[in-house]
Short mmCIF file of N, CA, C and O in Angstrom, two decimals:
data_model
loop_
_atom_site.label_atom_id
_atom_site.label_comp_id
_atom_site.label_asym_id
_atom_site.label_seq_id
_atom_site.Cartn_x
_atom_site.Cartn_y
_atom_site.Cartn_z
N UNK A 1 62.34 34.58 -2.57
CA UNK A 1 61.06 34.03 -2.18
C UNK A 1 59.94 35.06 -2.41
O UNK A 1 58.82 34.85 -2.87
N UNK A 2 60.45 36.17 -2.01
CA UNK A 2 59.24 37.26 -2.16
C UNK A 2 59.78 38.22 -3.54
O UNK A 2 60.72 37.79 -4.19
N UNK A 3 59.25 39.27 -3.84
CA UNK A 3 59.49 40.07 -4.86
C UNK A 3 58.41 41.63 -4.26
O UNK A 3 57.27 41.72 -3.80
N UNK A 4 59.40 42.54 -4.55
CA UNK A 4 58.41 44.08 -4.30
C UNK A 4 58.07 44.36 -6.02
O UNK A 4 58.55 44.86 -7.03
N UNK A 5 57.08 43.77 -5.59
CA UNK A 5 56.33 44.29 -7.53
C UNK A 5 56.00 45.77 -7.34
O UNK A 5 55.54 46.31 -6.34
N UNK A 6 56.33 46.30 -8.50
CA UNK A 6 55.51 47.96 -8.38
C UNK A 6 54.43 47.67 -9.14
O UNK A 6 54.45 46.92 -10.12
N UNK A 7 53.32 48.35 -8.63
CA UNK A 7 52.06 48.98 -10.15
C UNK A 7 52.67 50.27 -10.81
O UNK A 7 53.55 51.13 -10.78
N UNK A 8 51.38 49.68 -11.54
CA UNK A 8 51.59 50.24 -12.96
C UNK A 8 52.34 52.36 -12.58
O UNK A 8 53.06 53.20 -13.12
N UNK A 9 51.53 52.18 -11.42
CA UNK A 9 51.72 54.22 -10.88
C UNK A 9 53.26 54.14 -10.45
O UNK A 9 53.80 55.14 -9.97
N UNK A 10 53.76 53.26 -10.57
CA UNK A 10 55.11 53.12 -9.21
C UNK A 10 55.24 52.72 -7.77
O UNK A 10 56.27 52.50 -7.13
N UNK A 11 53.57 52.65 -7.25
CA UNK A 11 54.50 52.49 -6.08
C UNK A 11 54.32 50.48 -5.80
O UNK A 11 54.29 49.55 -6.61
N UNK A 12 54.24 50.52 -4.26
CA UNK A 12 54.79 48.86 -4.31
C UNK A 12 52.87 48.32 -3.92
O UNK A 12 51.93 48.75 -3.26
N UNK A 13 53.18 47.18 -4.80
CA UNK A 13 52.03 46.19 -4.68
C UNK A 13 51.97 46.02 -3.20
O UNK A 13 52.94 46.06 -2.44
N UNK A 14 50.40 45.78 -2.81
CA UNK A 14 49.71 46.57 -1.44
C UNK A 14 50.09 44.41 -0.69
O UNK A 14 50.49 44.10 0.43
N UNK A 15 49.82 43.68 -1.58
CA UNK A 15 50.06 42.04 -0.95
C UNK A 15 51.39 42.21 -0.89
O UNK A 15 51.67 42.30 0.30
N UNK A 16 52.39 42.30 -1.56
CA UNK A 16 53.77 42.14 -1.19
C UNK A 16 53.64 43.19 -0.39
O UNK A 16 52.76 42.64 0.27
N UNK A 17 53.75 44.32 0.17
CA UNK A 17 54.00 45.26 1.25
C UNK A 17 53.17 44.02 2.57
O UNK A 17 53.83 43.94 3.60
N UNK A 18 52.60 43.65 2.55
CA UNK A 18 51.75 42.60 3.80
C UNK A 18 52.73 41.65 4.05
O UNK A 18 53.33 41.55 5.12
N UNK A 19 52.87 41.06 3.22
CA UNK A 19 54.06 39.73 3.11
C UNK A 19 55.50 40.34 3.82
O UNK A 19 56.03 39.76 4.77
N UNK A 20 56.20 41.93 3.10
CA UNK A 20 57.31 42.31 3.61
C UNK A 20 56.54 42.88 5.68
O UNK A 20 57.33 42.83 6.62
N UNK A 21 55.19 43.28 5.90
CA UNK A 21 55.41 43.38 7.21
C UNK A 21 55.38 42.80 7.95
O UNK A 21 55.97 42.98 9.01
N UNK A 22 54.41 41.51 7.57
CA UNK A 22 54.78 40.30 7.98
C UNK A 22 55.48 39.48 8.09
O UNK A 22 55.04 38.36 8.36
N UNK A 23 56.60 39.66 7.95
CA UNK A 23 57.65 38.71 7.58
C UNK A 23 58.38 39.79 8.77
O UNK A 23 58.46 39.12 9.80
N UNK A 24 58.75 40.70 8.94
CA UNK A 24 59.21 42.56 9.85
C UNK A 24 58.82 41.54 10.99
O UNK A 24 59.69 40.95 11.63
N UNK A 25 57.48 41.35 11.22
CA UNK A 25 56.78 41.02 12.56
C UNK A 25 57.40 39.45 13.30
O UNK A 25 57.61 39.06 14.45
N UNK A 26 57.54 38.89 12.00
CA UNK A 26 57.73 37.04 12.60
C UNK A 26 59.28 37.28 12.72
O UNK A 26 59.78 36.69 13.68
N UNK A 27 60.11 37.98 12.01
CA UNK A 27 61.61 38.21 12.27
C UNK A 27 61.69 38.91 14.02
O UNK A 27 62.34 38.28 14.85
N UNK A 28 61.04 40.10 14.40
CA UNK A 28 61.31 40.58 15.61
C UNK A 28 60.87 39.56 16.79
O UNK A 28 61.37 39.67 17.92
N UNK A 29 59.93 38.58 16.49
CA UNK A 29 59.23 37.84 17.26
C UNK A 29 60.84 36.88 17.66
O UNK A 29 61.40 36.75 18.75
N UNK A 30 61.22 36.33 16.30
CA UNK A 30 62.34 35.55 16.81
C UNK A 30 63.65 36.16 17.10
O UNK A 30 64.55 35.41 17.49
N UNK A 31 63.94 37.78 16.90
CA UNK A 31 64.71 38.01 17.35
C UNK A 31 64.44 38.23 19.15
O UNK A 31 65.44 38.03 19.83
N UNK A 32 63.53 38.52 19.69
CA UNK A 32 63.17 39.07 20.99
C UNK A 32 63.28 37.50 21.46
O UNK A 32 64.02 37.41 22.44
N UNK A 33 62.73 36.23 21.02
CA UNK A 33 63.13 34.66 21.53
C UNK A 33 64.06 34.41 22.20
O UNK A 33 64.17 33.87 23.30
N UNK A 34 65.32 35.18 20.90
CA UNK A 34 67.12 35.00 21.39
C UNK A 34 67.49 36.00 21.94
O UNK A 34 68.71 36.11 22.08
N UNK A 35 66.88 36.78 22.32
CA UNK A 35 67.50 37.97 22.94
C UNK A 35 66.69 38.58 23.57
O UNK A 35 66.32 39.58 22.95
N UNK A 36 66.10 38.45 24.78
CA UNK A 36 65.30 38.93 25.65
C UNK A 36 65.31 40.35 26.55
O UNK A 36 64.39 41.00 27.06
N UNK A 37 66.54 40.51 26.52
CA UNK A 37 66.64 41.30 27.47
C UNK A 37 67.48 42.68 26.46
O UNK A 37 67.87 43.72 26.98
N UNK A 38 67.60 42.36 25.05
CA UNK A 38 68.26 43.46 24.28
C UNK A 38 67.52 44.44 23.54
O UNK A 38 66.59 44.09 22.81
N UNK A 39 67.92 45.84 23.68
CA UNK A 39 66.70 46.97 22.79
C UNK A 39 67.08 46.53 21.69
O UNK A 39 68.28 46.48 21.42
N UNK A 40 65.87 46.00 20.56
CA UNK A 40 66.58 45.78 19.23
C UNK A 40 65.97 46.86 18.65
O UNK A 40 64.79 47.18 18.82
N UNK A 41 67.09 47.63 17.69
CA UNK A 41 67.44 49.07 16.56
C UNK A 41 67.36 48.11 15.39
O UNK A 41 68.27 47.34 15.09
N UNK A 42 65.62 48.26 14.43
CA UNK A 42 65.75 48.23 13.36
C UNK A 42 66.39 49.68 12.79
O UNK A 42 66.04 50.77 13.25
N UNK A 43 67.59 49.49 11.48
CA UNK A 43 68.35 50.61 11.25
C UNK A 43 67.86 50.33 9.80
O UNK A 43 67.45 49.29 9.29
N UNK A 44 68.04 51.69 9.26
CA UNK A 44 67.38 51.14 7.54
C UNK A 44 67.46 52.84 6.77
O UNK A 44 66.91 53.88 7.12
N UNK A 45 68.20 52.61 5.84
CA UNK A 45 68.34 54.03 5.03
C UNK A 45 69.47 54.12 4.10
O UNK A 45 69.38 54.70 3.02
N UNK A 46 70.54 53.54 4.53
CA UNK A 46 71.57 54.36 3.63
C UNK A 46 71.57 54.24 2.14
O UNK A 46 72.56 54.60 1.51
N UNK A 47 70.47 53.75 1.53
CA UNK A 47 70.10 53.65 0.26
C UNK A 47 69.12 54.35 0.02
O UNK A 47 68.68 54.14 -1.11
N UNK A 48 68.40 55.35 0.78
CA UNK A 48 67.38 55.35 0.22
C UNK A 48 66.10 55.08 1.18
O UNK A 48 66.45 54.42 2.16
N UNK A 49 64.81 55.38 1.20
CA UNK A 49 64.34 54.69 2.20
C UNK A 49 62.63 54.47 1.67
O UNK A 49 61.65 55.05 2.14
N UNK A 50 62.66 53.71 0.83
CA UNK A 50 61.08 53.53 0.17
C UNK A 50 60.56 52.60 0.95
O UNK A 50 59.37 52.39 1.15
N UNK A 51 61.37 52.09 1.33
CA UNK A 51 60.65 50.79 2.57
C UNK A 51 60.00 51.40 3.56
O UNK A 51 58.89 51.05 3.97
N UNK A 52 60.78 52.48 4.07
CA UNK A 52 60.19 52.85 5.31
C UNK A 52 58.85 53.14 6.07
O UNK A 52 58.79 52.97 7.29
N UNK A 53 57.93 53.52 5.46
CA UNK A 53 56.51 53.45 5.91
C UNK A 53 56.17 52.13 6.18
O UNK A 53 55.21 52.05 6.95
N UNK A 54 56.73 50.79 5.69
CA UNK A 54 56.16 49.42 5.44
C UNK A 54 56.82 49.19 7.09
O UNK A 54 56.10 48.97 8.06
N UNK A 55 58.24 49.29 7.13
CA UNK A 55 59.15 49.05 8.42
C UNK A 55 58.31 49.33 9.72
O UNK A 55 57.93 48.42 10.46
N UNK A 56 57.94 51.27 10.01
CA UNK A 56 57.57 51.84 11.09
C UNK A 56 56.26 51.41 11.10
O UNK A 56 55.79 51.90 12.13
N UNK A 57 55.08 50.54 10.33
CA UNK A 57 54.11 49.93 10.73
C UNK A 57 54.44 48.33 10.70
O UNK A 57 53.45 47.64 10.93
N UNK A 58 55.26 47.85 10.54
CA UNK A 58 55.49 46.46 10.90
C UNK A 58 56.06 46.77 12.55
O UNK A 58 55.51 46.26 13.53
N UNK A 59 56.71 47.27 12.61
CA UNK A 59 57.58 47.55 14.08
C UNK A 59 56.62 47.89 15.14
O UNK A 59 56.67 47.48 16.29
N UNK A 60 55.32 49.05 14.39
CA UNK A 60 54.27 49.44 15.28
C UNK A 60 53.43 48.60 15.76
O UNK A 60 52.80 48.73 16.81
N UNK A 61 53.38 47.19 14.58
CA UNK A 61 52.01 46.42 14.98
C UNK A 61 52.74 45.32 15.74
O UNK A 61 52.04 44.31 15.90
N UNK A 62 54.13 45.26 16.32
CA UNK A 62 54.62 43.78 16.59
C UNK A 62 55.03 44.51 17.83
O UNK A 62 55.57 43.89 18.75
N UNK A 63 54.79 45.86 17.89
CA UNK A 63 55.36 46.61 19.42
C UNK A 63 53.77 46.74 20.01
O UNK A 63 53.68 46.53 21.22
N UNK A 64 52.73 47.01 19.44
CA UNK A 64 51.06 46.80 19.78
C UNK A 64 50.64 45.44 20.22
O UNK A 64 50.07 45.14 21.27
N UNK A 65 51.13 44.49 19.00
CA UNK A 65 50.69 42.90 19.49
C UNK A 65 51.28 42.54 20.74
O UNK A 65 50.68 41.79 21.51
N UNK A 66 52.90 43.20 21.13
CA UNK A 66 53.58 42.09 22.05
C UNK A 66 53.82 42.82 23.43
O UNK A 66 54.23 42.16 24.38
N UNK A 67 53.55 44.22 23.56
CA UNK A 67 53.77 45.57 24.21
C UNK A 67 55.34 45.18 24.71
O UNK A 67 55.72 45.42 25.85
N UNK A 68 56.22 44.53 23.69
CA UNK A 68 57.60 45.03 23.72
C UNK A 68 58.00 46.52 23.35
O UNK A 68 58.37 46.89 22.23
N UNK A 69 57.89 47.12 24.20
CA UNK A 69 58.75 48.97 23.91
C UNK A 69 60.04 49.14 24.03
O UNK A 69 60.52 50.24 24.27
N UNK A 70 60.96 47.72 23.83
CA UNK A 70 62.73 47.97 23.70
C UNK A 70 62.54 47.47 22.24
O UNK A 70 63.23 46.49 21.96
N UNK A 71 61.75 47.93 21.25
CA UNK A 71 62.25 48.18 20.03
C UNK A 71 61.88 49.39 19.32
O UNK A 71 60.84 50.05 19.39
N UNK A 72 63.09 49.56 18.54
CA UNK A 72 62.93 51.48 17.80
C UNK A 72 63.26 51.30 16.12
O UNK A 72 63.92 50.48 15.48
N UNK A 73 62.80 51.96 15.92
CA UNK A 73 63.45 51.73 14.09
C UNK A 73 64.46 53.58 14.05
O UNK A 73 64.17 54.69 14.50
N UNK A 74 65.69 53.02 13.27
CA UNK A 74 66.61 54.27 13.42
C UNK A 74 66.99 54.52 11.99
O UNK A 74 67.70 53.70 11.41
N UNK A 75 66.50 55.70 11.33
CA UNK A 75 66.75 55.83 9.88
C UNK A 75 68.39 56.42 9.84
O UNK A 75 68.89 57.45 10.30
N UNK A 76 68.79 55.64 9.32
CA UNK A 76 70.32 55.71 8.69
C UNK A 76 70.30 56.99 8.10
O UNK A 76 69.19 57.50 7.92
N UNK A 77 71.48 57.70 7.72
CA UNK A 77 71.84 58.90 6.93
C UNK A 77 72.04 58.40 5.29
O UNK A 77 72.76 57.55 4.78
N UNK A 78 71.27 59.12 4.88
CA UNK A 78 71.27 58.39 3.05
C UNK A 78 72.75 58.53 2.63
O UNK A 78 73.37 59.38 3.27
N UNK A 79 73.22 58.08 2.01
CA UNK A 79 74.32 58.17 0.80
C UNK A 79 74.20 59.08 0.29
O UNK A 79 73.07 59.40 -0.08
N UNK A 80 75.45 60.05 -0.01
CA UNK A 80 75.08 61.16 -1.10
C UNK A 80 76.27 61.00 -2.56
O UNK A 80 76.67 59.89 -2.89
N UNK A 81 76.60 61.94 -3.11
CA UNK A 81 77.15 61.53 -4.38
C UNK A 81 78.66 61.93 -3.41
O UNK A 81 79.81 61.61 -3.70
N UNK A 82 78.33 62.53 -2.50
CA UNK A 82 80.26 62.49 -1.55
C UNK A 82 80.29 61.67 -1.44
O UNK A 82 81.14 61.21 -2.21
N UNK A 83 79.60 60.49 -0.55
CA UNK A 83 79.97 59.39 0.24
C UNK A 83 79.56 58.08 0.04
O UNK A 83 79.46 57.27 0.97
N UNK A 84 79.17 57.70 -1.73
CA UNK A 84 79.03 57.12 -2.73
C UNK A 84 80.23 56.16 -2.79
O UNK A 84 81.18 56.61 -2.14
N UNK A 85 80.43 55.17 -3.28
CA UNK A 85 81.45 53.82 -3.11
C UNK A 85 81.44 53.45 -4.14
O UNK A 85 80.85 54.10 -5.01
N UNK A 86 82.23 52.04 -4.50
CA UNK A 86 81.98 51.29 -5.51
C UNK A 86 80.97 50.59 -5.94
O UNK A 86 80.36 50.03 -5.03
N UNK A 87 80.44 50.35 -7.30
CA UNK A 87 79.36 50.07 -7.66
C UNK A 87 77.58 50.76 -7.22
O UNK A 87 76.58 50.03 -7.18
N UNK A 88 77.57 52.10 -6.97
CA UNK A 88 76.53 52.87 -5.94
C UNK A 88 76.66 51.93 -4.65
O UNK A 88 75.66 51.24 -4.45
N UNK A 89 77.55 51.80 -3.87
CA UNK A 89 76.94 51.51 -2.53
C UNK A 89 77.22 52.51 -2.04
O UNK A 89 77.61 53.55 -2.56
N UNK A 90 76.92 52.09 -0.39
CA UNK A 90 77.84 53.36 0.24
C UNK A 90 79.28 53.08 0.54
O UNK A 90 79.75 51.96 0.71
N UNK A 91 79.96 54.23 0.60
CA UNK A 91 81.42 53.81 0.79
C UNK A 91 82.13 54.36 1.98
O UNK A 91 81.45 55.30 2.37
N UNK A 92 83.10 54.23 2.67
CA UNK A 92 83.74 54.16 3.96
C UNK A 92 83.04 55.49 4.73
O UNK A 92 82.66 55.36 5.90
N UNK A 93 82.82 57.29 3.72
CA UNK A 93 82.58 58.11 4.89
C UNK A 93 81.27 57.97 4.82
O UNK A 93 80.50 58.66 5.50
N UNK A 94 80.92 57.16 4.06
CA UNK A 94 78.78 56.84 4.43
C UNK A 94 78.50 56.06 5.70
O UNK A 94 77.80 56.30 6.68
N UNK A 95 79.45 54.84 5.26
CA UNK A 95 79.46 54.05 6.93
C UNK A 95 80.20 54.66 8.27
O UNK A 95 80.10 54.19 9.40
N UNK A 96 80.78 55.51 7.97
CA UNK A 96 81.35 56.29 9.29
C UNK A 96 80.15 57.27 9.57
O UNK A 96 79.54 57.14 10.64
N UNK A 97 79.92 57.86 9.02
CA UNK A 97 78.80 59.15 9.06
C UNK A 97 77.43 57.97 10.02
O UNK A 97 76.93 58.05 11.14
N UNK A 98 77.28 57.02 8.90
CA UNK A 98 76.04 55.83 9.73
C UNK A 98 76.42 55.70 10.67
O UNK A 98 75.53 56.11 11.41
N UNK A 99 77.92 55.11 11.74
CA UNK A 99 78.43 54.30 12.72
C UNK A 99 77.98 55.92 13.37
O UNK A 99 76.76 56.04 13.39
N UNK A 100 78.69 57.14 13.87
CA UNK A 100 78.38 57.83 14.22
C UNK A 100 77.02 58.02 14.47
O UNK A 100 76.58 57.64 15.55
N UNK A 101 76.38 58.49 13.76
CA UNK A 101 74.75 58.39 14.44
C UNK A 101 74.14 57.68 14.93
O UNK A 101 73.30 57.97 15.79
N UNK A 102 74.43 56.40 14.46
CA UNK A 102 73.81 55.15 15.58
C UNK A 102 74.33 55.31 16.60
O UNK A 102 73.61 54.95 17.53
N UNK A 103 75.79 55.90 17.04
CA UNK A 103 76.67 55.62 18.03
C UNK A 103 75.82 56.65 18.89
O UNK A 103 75.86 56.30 20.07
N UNK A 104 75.14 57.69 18.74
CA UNK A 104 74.16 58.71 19.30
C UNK A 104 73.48 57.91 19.85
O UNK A 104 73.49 57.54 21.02
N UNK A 105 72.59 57.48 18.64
CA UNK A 105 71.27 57.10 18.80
C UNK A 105 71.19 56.01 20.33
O UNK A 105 70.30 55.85 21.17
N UNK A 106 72.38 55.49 20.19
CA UNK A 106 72.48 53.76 21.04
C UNK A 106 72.68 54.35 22.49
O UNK A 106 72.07 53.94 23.48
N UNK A 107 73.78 55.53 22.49
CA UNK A 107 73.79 55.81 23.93
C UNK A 107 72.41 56.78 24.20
O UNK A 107 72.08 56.70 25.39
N UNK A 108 71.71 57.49 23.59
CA UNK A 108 70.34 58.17 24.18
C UNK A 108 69.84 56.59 24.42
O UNK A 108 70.02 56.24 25.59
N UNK A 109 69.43 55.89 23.81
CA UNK A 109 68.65 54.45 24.41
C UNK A 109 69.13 54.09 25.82
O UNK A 109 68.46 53.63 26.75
N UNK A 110 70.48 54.40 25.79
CA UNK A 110 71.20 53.75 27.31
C UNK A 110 70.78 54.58 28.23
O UNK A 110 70.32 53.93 29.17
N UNK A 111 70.71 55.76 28.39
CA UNK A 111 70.15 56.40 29.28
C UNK A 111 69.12 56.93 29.99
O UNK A 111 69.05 57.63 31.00
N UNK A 112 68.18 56.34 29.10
CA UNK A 112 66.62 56.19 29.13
C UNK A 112 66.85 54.90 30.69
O UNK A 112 65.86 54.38 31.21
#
């Protein structure tokens, strides 16, 4: 439905970046609907993370609009050429290395 066009310099067309935070914003809206009472962890990285400036201001303006503060964005550990899989994904010690740090990340949230 959507597409991240680059310009001509590389980086991403400034209307599709609106469309992807907007779309960030109406997704958390309906996730917080079904789940009221849960901290939701946007997680986002193990590829790479060009999205990310678009993410931590979609997350900022839907945590400003709604003053929900049980949501966090948690950058994943990138992939490296160790922990590289089939076809470039990530492969088993990328997702262990990920499960681990979230597994941090989730209990500091709990103890807050």
């Amino acid at each position: 439905m959507y597409k991240q066009r680059l310009n001509e310099d590389g980086t991403f067309n400034e209307e599709d970046l609106q469309a992807f935070e907007s779309a960030i914003e109406c997704f958390l809206v309906k996730l917080r609907n079904c789940n009221p009472a849960a901290h939701i962890v946007w997680a986002y990285g193990m590829l790479g993370t060009p999205m990310m400036p678009s993410i931590y201001r979609a997350v900022d303006a839907y945590k400003k609009t709604t003053r929900d503060r049980n949501v966090s964005v948690f950058q994943l550990p990138n992939t490296t050429e160790e922990t590289i899989g089939s076809r470039s994904h990530p492969g088993l010690s990328a997702h262990t290395k990920a499960a681990d740090e979230l597994t941090v990340y989730l209990r500091e949230i709990l103890k807050k």
